[in-house]
Amino acid sequence: AFRNPPRVRHFGPASTTMANPGKMFLGGLSYATTSETLQQFFSQYGVVDDAVSMKERGFGFVTFADPAVGESLAGQTFEIDGRQVEVKPLVPEGTKGKGKGGPSSFGSPSAGPSSGTPGKLFLGGLSYSTTSEALHQFFSQFGTIADAVAMKERGFGFVTFEDPAVAESVAGQAFEIDGRTVEAKRVVPEG
């Protein structure tokens, strides 16, 4: 059930964050959560310019007209459609330490063990059935794995290669794992 398709469009925030400082990452969405649900829920905190649910991948985005609203919600967890949804600011790659760990950085302590480890990649869009062992098995085709962790209930995980150069070659690619498109992104440490 593993296949390595050609590179898939990158959904990272680097190209949109500077133009949308009020844009926030929402992690842990239910498959039932729609863009409309997000729009309605977050409008109680301020004017919402845009809300996008990537529900089939377990995450989404909300953009507030006033960036201060997003900043005030950063790091908080809300219950939406029965799931705990975490709000994080988007942090473009290469701007270390300017946020609290958005989808491109995941440098916050709650994001995973040993943030900032060379060779560590964030894996977004995992199936809730994907195990740490399955990640280890799949990514070992690229190099020796130091660690692999599936945060199954959250739809993401991490893989750490012993050789950071291997991680760099895998970063930015998308793979099909357990029937889901999984994106591998570099972990950018804070500070």
CSV table of C-alpha atoms in Angstrom, one decimal:
chain,number,residue,atom,x,y,z
A,1,ALA,CA,0.0,0.0,0.0
A,2,PHE,CA,3.0,2.3,-0.3
A,3,ARG,CA,3.8,4.2,-3.4
A,4,ASN,CA,6.1,7.1,-4.2
A,5,PRO,CA,4.3,9.5,-6.6
A,6,PRO,CA,6.1,12.4,-8.2
A,7,ARG,CA,6.3,15.6,-6.2
A,8,VAL,CA,2.9,17.0,-5.3
A,9,ARG,CA,2.0,20.6,-5.0
A,10,HIS,CA,3.4,22.1,-1.7
A,11,PHE,CA,0.7,23.4,0.6
A,12,GLY,CA,3.2,25.1,2.9
A,13,PRO,CA,2.7,28.6,4.2
A,14,ALA,CA,5.9,30.3,2.9
A,15,SER,CA,4.3,32.0,0.0
A,16,THR,CA,1.2,33.2,1.8
A,17,THR,CA,2.2,34.0,5.3
A,18,MET,CA,3.8,37.4,4.5
A,19,ALA,CA,0.7,38.5,2.6
A,20,ASN,CA,-1.6,37.2,5.3
A,21,PRO,CA,-0.2,37.9,8.8
A,22,GLY,CA,-3.5,36.9,10.4
A,23,LYS,CA,-3.4,33.4,8.8
A,24,MET,CA,-3.4,30.6,11.4
A,25,PHE,CA,-2.9,26.8,11.1
A,26,LEU,CA,-5.5,24.6,12.6
A,27,GLY,CA,-4.4,21.1,13.5
A,28,GLY,CA,-6.5,18.0,14.4
A,29,LEU,CA,-9.7,18.7,12.4
A,30,SER,CA,-12.4,16.2,12.2
A,31,TYR,CA,-13.3,14.8,8.8
A,32,ALA,CA,-16.7,16.3,9.3
A,33,THR,CA,-15.4,19.9,9.8
A,34,THR,CA,-16.2,22.1,6.8
A,35,SER,CA,-14.8,25.5,5.8
A,36,GLU,CA,-18.2,27.0,6.7
A,37,THR,CA,-18.0,25.4,10.2
A,38,LEU,CA,-14.6,27.0,10.7
A,39,GLN,CA,-15.8,30.4,9.4
A,40,GLN,CA,-18.8,30.3,11.8
A,41,PHE,CA,-16.8,29.1,14.8
A,42,PHE,CA,-13.9,31.6,14.5
A,43,SER,CA,-16.0,34.6,13.6
A,44,GLN,CA,-17.0,34.8,17.3
A,45,TYR,CA,-13.4,36.0,18.0
A,46,GLY,CA,-13.1,38.5,15.1
A,47,VAL,CA,-13.7,39.1,11.4
A,48,VAL,CA,-12.7,36.0,9.4
A,49,ASP,CA,-11.4,36.8,5.9
A,50,ASP,CA,-11.0,33.2,4.9
A,51,ALA,CA,-11.4,29.7,6.4
A,52,VAL,CA,-10.2,26.5,4.6
A,53,SER,CA,-10.8,23.0,5.9
A,54,MET,CA,-8.4,20.3,4.6
A,55,LYS,CA,-10.6,17.9,6.5
A,56,GLU,CA,-9.5,14.8,4.6
A,57,ARG,CA,-6.0,15.6,5.8
A,58,GLY,CA,-6.9,16.6,9.4
A,59,PHE,CA,-5.9,20.3,9.2
A,60,GLY,CA,-7.0,23.7,8.0
A,61,PHE,CA,-6.4,27.4,8.0
A,62,VAL,CA,-8.3,30.5,9.2
A,63,THR,CA,-7.3,34.1,8.3
A,64,PHE,CA,-8.4,36.9,10.5
A,65,ALA,CA,-8.8,40.5,9.2
A,66,ASP,CA,-7.0,41.7,12.3
A,67,PRO,CA,-3.7,39.7,12.9
A,68,ALA,CA,-3.9,40.5,16.6
A,69,VAL,CA,-7.0,38.2,16.8
A,70,GLY,CA,-5.0,35.3,15.5
A,71,GLU,CA,-2.1,36.1,17.8
A,72,SER,CA,-4.4,36.0,20.8
A,73,LEU,CA,-5.7,32.6,19.8
A,74,ALA,CA,-2.3,31.1,19.1
A,75,GLY,CA,-1.4,28.1,21.2
A,76,GLN,CA,-5.0,27.6,22.3
A,77,THR,CA,-7.1,24.4,21.8
A,78,PHE,CA,-10.8,24.5,20.9
A,79,GLU,CA,-13.3,21.7,20.6
A,80,ILE,CA,-14.8,21.7,17.1
A,81,ASP,CA,-17.0,18.8,15.8
A,82,GLY,CA,-15.9,16.7,18.8
A,83,ARG,CA,-12.1,17.1,18.2
A,84,GLN,CA,-9.5,19.1,19.9
A,85,VAL,CA,-8.3,21.6,17.4
A,86,GLU,CA,-5.0,23.4,18.0
A,87,VAL,CA,-4.4,26.9,16.7
A,88,LYS,CA,-0.9,27.9,15.6
A,89,PRO,CA,0.6,30.8,13.7
A,90,LEU,CA,2.1,30.1,10.3
A,91,VAL,CA,5.9,30.4,10.4
A,92,PRO,CA,7.5,30.6,7.0
A,93,GLU,CA,10.6,28.4,6.5
A,94,GLY,CA,13.7,30.4,7.2
A,95,THR,CA,12.1,32.7,9.8
A,96,LYS,CA,13.1,30.8,12.9
A,97,GLY,CA,11.9,31.9,16.2
A,98,LYS,CA,9.2,34.3,15.0
A,99,GLY,CA,6.3,32.2,15.9
A,100,LYS,CA,5.1,29.4,18.1
A,101,GLY,CA,5.4,26.5,15.7
A,102,GLY,CA,3.2,26.6,12.6
A,103,PRO,CA,3.0,23.8,10.1
A,104,SER,CA,6.4,24.5,8.6
A,105,SER,CA,8.2,24.8,11.9
A,106,PHE,CA,6.6,22.6,14.5
A,107,GLY,CA,9.3,23.8,16.8
A,108,SER,CA,7.1,24.0,19.9
A,109,PRO,CA,7.5,21.5,22.7
A,110,SER,CA,4.0,20.2,22.1
A,111,ALA,CA,4.8,19.5,18.4
A,112,GLY,CA,6.9,16.4,19.1
A,113,PRO,CA,9.9,15.1,20.8
A,114,SER,CA,13.4,16.6,20.2
A,115,SER,CA,12.4,19.6,18.0
A,116,GLY,CA,15.3,20.9,16.1
A,117,THR,CA,17.0,17.6,15.6
A,118,PRO,CA,19.0,17.6,12.3
A,119,GLY,CA,17.4,15.0,10.0
A,120,LYS,CA,14.0,15.4,11.5
A,121,LEU,CA,10.9,15.7,9.2
A,122,PHE,CA,7.3,16.5,9.9
A,123,LEU,CA,4.8,14.2,8.2
A,124,GLY,CA,1.4,15.8,7.6
A,125,GLY,CA,-1.8,14.1,6.5
A,126,LEU,CA,-1.3,10.6,8.1
A,127,SER,CA,-4.1,8.2,8.3
A,128,TYR,CA,-5.3,7.6,11.8
A,129,SER,CA,-4.4,3.9,11.3
A,130,THR,CA,-0.8,4.5,10.3
A,131,THR,CA,1.6,3.3,13.0
A,132,SER,CA,5.1,4.4,14.0
A,133,GLU,CA,6.3,1.0,12.8
A,134,ALA,CA,4.8,1.5,9.3
A,135,LEU,CA,6.5,4.9,9.1
A,136,HIS,CA,9.8,3.4,10.0
A,137,GLN,CA,9.3,0.6,7.4
A,138,PHE,CA,8.3,3.0,4.7
A,139,PHE,CA,11.0,5.7,5.2
A,140,SER,CA,13.8,3.2,5.7
A,141,GLN,CA,13.9,2.8,1.9
A,142,PHE,CA,15.6,6.2,1.8
A,143,GLY,CA,18.1,5.7,4.6
A,144,THR,CA,18.7,4.7,8.2
A,145,ILE,CA,15.9,5.8,10.6
A,146,ALA,CA,16.9,7.1,14.0
A,147,ASP,CA,13.2,7.5,15.1
A,148,ALA,CA,9.7,7.4,13.7
A,149,VAL,CA,6.6,8.6,15.6
A,150,ALA,CA,3.0,8.5,14.4
A,151,MET,CA,0.7,10.9,16.2
A,152,LYS,CA,-2.2,8.8,14.9
A,153,GLU,CA,-5.0,10.5,16.8
A,154,ARG,CA,-3.7,13.9,15.4
A,155,GLY,CA,-3.1,12.9,11.8
A,156,PHE,CA,0.6,13.7,11.7
A,157,GLY,CA,4.0,12.3,12.7
A,158,PHE,CA,7.8,12.7,12.6
A,159,VAL,CA,10.6,10.7,11.1
A,160,THR,CA,14.3,11.3,11.9
A,161,PHE,CA,17.0,10.1,9.6
A,162,GLU,CA,20.5,9.4,11.0
A,163,ASP,CA,21.9,11.3,8.0
A,164,PRO,CA,20.5,14.9,7.7
A,165,ALA,CA,21.3,14.9,4.0
A,166,VAL,CA,18.8,12.1,3.5
A,167,ALA,CA,16.1,14.1,5.3
A,168,GLU,CA,16.9,17.1,3.1
A,169,SER,CA,16.4,14.9,-0.1
A,170,VAL,CA,13.0,13.6,1.2
A,171,ALA,CA,11.8,17.0,2.5
A,172,GLY,CA,9.2,18.7,0.2
A,173,GLN,CA,8.0,15.5,-1.3
A,174,ALA,CA,4.6,13.8,-0.9
A,175,PHE,CA,4.1,10.1,-0.5
A,176,GLU,CA,1.1,7.7,-0.5
A,177,ILE,CA,1.0,5.9,2.8
A,178,ASP,CA,-2.0,3.8,3.9
A,179,GLY,CA,-4.1,5.4,1.1
A,180,ARG,CA,-3.4,9.0,2.2
A,181,THR,CA,-1.1,11.6,0.6
A,182,VAL,CA,1.5,12.4,3.3
A,183,GLU,CA,3.7,15.5,3.0
A,184,ALA,CA,7.3,15.5,4.4
A,185,LYS,CA,8.5,18.9,5.6
A,186,ARG,CA,11.7,20.0,7.4
A,187,VAL,CA,11.3,20.7,11.1
A,188,VAL,CA,12.5,24.3,11.6
A,189,PRO,CA,13.5,24.8,15.2
A,190,GLU,CA,12.5,28.0,17.1
A,191,GLY,CA,15.1,30.4,18.5
